[in-house]
Short mmCIF file of C-alpha atoms and ligand atoms in Angstrom, two decimals:
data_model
loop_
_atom_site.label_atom_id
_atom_site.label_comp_id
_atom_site.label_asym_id
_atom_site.label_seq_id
_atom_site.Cartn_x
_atom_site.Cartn_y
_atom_site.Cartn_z
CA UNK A 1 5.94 18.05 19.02
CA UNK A 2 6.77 15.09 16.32
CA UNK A 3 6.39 11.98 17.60
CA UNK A 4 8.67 8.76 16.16
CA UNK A 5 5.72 7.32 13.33
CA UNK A 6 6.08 3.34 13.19
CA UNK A 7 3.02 3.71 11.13
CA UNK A 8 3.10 1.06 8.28
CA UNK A 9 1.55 3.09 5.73
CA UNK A 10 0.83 6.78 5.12
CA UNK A 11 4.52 6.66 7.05
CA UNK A 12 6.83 9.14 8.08
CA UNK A 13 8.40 11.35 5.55
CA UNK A 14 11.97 13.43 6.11
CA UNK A 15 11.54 16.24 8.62
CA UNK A 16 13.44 18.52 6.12
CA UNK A 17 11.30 17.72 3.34
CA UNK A 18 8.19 18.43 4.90
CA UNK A 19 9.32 22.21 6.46
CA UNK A 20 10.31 22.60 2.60
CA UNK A 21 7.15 22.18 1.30
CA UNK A 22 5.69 24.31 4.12
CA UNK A 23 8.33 27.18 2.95
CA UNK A 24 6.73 26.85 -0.22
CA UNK A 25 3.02 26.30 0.51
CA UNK A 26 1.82 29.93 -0.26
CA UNK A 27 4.36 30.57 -3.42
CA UNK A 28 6.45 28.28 -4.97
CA UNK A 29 9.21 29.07 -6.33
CA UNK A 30 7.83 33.13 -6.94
CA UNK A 31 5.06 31.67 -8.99
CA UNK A 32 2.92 33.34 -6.45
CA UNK A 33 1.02 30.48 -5.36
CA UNK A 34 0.91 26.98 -4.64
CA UNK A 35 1.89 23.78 -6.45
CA UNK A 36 -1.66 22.40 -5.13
CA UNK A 37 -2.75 25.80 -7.49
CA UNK A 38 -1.01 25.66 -10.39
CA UNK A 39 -2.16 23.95 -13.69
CA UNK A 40 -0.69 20.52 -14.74
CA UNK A 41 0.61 22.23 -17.88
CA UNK A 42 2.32 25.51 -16.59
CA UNK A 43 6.15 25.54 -16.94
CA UNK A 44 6.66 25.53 -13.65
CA UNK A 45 4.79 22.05 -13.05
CA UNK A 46 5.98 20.70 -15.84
CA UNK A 47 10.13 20.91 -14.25
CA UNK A 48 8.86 19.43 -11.27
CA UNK A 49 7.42 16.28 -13.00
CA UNK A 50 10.42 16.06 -15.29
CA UNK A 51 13.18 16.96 -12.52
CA UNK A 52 11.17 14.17 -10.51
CA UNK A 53 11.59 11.71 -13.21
CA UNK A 54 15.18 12.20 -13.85
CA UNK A 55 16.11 12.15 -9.93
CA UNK A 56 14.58 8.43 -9.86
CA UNK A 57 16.02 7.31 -13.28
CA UNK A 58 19.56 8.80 -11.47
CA UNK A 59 18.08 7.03 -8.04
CA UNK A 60 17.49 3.53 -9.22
CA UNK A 61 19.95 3.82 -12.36
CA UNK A 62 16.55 3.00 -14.98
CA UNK A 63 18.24 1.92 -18.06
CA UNK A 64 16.43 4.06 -21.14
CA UNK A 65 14.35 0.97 -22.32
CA UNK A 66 12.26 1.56 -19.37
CA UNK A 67 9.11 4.35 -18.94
CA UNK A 68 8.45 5.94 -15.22
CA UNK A 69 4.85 6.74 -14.75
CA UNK A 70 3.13 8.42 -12.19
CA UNK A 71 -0.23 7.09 -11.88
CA UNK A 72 -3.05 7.31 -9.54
CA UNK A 73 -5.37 4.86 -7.92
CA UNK A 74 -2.89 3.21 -4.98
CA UNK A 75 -0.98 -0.39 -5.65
CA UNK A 76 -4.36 -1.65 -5.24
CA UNK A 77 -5.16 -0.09 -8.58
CA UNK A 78 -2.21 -2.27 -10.18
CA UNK A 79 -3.66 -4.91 -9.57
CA UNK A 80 -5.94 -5.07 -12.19
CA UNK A 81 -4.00 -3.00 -14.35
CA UNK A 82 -1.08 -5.66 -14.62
CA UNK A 83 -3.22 -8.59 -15.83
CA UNK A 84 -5.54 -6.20 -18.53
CA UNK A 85 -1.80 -4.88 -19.65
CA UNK A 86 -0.06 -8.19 -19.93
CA UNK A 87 -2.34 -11.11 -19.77
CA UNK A 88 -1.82 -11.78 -23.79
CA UNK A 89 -2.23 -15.78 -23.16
CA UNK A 90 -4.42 -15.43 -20.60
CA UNK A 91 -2.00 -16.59 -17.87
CA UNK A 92 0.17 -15.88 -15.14
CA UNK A 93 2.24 -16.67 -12.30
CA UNK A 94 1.49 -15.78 -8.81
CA UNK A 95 3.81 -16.44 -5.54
CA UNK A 96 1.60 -16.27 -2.66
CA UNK A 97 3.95 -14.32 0.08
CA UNK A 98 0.93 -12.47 1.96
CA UNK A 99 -2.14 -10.33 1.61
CA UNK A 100 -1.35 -7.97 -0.92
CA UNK A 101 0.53 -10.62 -3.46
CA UNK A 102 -3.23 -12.53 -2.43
CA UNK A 103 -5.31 -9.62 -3.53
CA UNK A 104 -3.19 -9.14 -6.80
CA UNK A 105 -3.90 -12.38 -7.33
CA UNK A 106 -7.76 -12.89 -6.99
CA UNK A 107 -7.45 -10.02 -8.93
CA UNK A 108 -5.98 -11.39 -11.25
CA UNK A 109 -8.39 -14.37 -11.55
CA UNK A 110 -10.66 -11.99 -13.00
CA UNK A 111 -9.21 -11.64 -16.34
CA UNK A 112 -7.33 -15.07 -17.30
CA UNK A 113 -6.13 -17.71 -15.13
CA UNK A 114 -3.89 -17.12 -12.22
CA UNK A 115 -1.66 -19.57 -11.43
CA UNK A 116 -0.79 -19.93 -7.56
CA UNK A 117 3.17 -21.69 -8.21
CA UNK A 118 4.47 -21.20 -4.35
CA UNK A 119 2.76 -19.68 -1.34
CA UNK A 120 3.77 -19.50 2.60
CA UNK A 121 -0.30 -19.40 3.89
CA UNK A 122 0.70 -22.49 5.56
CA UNK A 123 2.96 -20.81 8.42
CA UNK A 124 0.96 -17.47 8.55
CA UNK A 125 3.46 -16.27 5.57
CA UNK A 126 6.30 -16.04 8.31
CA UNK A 127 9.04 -16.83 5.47
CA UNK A 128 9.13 -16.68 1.36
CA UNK A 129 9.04 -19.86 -0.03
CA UNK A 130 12.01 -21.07 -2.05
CA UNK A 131 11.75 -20.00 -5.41
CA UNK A 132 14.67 -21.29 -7.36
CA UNK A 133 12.69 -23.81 -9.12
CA UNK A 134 8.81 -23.52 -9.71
CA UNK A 135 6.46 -25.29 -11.66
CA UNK A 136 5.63 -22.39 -14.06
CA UNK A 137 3.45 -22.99 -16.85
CA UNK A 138 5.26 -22.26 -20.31
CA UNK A 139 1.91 -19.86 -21.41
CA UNK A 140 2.52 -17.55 -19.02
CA UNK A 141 2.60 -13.99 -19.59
CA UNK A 142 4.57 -13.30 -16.18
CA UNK A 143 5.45 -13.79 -12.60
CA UNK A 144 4.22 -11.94 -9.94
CA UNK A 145 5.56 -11.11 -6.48
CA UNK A 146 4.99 -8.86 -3.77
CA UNK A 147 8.45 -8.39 -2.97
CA UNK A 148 8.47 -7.03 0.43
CA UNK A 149 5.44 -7.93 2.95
CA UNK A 150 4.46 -4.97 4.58
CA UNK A 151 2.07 -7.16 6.75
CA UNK A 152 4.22 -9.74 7.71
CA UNK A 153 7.45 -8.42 7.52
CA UNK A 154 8.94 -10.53 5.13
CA UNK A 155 11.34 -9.94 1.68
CA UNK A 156 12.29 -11.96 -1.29
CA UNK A 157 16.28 -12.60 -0.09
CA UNK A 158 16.48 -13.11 -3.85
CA UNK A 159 14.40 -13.10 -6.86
CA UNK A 160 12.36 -16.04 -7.98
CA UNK A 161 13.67 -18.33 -11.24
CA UNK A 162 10.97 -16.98 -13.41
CA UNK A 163 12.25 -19.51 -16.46
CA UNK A 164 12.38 -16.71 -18.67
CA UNK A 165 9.48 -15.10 -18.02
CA UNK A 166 8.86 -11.49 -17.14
CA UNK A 167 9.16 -10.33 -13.09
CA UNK A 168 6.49 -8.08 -12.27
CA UNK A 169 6.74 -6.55 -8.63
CA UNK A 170 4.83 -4.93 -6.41
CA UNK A 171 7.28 -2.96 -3.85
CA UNK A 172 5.57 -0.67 -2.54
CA UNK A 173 7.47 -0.74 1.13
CA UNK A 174 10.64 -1.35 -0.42
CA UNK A 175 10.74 1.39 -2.47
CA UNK A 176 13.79 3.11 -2.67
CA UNK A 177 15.65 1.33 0.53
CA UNK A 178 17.97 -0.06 -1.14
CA UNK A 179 20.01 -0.65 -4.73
CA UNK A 180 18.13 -2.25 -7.06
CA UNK A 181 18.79 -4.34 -10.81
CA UNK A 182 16.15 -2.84 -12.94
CA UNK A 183 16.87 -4.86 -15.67
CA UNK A 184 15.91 -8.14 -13.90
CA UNK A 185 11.91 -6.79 -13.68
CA UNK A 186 9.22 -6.36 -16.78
CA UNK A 187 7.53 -3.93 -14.17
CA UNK A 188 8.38 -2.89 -10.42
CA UNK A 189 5.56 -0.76 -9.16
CA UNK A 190 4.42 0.59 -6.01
CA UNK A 191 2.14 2.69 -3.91
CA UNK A 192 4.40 6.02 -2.95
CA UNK A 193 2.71 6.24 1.02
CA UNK A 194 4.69 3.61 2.46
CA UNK A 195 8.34 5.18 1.46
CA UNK A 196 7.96 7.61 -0.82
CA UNK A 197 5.84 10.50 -0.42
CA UNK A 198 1.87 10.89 0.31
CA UNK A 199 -0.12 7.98 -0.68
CA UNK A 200 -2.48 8.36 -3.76
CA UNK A 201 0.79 8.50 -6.15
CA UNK A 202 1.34 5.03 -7.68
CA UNK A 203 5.27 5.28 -10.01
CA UNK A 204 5.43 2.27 -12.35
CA UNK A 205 8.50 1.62 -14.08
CA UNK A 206 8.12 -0.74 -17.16
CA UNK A 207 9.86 -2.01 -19.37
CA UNK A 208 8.76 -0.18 -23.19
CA UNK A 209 8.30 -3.67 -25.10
CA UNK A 210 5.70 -4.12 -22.20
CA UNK A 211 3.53 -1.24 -23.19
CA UNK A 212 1.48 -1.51 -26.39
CA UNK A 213 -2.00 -1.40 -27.45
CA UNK A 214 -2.37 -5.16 -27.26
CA UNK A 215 -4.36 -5.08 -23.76
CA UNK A 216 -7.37 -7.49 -22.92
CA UNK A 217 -10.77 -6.40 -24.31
CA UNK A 218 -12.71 -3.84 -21.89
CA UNK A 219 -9.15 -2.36 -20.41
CA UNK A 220 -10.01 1.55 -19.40
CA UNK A 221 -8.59 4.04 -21.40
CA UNK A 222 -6.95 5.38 -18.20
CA UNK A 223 -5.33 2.06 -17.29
CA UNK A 224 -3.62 1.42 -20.55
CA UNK A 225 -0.01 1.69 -19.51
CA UNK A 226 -0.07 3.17 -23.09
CA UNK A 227 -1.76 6.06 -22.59
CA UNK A 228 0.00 7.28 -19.28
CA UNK A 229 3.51 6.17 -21.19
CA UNK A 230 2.13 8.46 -24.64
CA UNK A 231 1.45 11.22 -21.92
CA UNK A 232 4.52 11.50 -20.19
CA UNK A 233 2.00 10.82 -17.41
CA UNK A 234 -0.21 13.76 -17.83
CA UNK A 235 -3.20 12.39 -20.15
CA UNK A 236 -5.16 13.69 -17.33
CA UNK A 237 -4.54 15.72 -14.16
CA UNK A 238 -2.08 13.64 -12.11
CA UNK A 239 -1.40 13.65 -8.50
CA UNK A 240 0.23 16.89 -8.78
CA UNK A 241 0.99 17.66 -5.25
CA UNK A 242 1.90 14.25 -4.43
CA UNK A 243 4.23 13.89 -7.01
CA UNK A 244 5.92 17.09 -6.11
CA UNK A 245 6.60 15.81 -2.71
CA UNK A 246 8.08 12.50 -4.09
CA UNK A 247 10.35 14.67 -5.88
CA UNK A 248 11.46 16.24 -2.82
CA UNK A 249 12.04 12.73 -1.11
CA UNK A 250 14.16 12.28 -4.21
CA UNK A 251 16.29 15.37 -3.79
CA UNK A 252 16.68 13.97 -0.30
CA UNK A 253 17.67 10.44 -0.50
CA UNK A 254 20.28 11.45 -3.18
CA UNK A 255 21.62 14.56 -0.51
CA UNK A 256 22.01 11.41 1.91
CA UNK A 257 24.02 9.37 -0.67
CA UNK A 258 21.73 7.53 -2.39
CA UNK A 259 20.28 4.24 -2.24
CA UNK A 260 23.45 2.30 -1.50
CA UNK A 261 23.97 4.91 1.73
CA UNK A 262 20.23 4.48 2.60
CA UNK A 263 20.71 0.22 2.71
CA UNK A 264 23.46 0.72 4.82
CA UNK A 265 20.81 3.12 7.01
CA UNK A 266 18.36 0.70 6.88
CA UNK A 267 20.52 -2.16 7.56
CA UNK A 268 22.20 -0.38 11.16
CA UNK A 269 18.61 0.43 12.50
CA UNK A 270 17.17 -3.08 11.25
CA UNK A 271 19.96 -4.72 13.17
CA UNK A 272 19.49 -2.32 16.35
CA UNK A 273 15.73 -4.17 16.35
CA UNK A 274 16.24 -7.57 15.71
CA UNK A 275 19.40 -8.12 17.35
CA UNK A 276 17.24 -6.92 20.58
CA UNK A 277 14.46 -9.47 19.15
CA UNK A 278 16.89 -12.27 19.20
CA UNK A 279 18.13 -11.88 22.85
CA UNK A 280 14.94 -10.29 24.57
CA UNK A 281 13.08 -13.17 26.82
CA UNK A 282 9.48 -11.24 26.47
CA UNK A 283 9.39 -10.34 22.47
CA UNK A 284 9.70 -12.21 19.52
CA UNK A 285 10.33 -11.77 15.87
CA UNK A 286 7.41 -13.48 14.02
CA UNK A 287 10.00 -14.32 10.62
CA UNK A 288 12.27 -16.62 9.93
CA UNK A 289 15.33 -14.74 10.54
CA UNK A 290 16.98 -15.32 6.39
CA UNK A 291 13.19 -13.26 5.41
CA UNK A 292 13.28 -10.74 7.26
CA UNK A 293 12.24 -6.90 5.98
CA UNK A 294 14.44 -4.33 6.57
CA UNK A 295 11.54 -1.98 6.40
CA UNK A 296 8.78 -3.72 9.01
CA UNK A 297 9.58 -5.62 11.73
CA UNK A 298 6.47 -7.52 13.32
CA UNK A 299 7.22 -9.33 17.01
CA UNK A 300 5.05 -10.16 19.62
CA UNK A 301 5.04 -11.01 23.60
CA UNK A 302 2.48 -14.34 23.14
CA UNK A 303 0.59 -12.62 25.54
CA UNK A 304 -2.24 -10.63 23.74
CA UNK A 305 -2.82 -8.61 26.75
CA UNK A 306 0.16 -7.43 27.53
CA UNK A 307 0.58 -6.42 23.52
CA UNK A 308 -2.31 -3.68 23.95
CA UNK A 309 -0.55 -2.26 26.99
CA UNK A 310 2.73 -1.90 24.93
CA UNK A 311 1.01 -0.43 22.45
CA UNK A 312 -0.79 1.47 24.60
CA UNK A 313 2.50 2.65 26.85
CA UNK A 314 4.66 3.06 23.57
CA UNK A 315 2.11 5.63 22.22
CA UNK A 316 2.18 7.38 25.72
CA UNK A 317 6.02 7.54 25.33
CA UNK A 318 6.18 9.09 21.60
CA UNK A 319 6.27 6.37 19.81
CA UNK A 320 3.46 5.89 17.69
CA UNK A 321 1.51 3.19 15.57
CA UNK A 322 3.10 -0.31 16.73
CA UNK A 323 0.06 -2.01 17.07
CA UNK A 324 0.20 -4.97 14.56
CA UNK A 325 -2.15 -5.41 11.47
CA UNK A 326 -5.58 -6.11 12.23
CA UNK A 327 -5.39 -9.20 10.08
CA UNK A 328 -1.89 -10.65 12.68
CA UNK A 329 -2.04 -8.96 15.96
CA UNK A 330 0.63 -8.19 18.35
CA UNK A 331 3.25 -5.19 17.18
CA UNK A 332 4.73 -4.19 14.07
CA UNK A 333 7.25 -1.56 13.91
CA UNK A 334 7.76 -0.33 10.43
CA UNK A 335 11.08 1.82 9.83
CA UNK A 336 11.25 3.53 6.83
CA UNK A 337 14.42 5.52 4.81
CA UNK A 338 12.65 8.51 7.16
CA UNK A 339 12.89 6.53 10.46
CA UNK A 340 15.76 8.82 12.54
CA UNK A 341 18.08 5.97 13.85
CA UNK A 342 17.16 7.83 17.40
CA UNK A 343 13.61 6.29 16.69
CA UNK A 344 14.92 2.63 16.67
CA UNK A 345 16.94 3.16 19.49
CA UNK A 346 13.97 5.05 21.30
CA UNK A 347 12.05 2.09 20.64
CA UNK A 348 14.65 -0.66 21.87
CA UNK A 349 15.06 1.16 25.13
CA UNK A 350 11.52 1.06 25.75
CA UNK A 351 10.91 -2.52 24.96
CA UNK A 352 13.71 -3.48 27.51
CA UNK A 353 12.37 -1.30 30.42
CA UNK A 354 8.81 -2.76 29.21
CA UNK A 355 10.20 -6.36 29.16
CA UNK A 356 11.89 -5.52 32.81
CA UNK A 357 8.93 -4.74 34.57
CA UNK A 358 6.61 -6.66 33.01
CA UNK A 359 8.88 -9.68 31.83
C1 PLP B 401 0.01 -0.72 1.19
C2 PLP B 401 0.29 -1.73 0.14
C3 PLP B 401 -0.58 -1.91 -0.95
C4 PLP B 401 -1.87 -1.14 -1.12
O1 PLP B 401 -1.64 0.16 -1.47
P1 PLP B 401 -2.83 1.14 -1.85
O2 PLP B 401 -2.09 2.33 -2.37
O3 PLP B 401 -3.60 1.40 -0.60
O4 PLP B 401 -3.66 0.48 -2.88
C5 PLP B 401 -0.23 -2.84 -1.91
N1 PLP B 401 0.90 -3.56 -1.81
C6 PLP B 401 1.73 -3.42 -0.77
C7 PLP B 401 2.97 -4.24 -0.69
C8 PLP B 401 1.45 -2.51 0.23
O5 PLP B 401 2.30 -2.38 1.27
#
């Protein structure tokens, strides 16, 4: 029996997909075996890769000025590869919104001088700063932001003034929930496990005038944006299997309407949580309300106690994986494109019989 997945990250994928790819575990397509056994280069790989590409251009409408690549190594990965890719003056722009934009960030430090310009440490990033006017040094090479906060449950309600310089984004658990301007981003990248597909897939989409061979001294061959863009993504074997199953997800989210039908989606189950959040006497939303993710919701009871035995009585019910980050406590409930609205509401009815006898 499937259980409703809250997990945060590998997450919960479409139902239909997944039986899909189990049709076609033992011969794809009457190749006669399966796409975890056929070569990168055979025909039959290479539509997959290119019908994958051309369902997210269609997705996210990617204007032609801008490369898709499917690279390995997680977000985390990114985070070294944006500053050796783009650090030409040795500088950049960070907003601080939570752990991962941190990590990018001391990353960063490593190869030129990372500039912190905003940051929301000082509440336990429970909101994103305001970002219509920031002190950002005229060297820099670009502004980074970790657009949604898969931690602490926050999103950018808008982009930050960069002052003319290039948006790089890390949206990993964002990905594909809602309608996005590609044309106001130098690079939006993002680890595929949170929304996407299985996790070891990263899909970059840059801007071409951002790829060249001017990287910083020392940059690996394999982290050159150049090379994967050169390669069509295949300079070496990709994620092959992965990829094939974001594909899939593609094929899916289109068959539900796209990405304007999958904010609306996203917006009916988000309100189904927090509009229990706002009225419940025993849990409470940890963001300030104007922040708040559509994708992961983080509350909590105050009691730490009683936030193990919801955890603990929520798993026993079905519904799997609320326990908060190790880094915040309390719960988290993250609620993907793939999260059946019959999860949320699953959920909500269990929090109020939880809040009644224990409230
Ligand atoms: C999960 C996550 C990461 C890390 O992804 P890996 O693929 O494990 O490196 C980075 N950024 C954000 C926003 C995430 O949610």
């Amino acid at each position: 029996m499937r259980v409703y997945n809250f997990s945060a990250g590998p997450a919960v994928l479409p139902e239909e997909v997944l039986k899909e790819a189990a049709d076609e575990m033992l011969d794809y397509n009457g190749t006669g075996m399966s796409v975890m056994e056929m070569s990168h280069r055979s025909k039959a790989y290479d539509d997959i890769i290119k019908t994958a590409e051309k369902d997210i251009r269609d997705l996210m409408n990617i204007p032609d000025n801008y490369k898709v690549l499917f690279l390995q190594g997680g977000a985390s990965q990114q985070f070294a590869a944006v500053p050796m890719n783009l650090m030409k003056n040795k500088k950049a722009a960070y907003i601080i919104t939570g752990q991962w934009a941190k990590k990018a960030y001391q990353e960063a430090q490593i190869y030129g001088e990372a500039v912190a310009v905003a940051s929301s440490a000082d509440k336990t990033f429970s909101y994103i700063p305001d970002c219509s006017d920031l002190d950002i040094p005229e060297d820099a090479d670009y502004v980074y932001i970790c657009e949604n906060n898969t931690i602490y449950g926050t999103k950018f309600p808008a982009l930050p003034n960069t002052k003319g310089k290039t948006l790089v984004a890390d949206v990993s658990s964002c990905f594909l929930s809602e309608p996005v301007d590609v044309t106001k981003y130098g690079v939006i990248y993002g680890g595929v496990q949170k929304n996407v597909g299985p996790a070891g897939v990263v899909i970059a989409i840059i801007r071409e005038d951002l790829i060249t061979d001017d990287v910083l001294p020392g940059t690996p061959t394999m982290l050159k944006w150049k090379t994967q863009a050169d390669n069509d993504s295949l300079y070496n074997t990709p994620p092959c299997y992965g990829i094939y199953i974001c594909g899939k997800v593609f094929k899916w989210i289109k068959k539900m309407g796209g990405l304007e039908a999958m904010k609306a989606h996203n917006e009916k189950k988000a309100k189904i949580l927090y509009d229990f959040l706002d009225q419940s006497k025993l849990f409470k939303g940890t963001v300030r309300p104007e922040d708040r993710s559509l994708m992961n919701v983080p509350f909590v009871t105050g009691n730490e106690e009683l936030d193990a035995k919801f955890v603990k009585e929520a798993k026993a019910a079905g519904l799997e994986n609320l326990k908060g980050h190790r880094t915040v406590g309390g719960m988290r409930a993250s609620i993907y494109n793939a999260m059946p609205i019959e999860g949320v509401e699953k959920l909500v009815e269990f929090m109020k019989k939880f809040e009644e006898e224990n409230g």
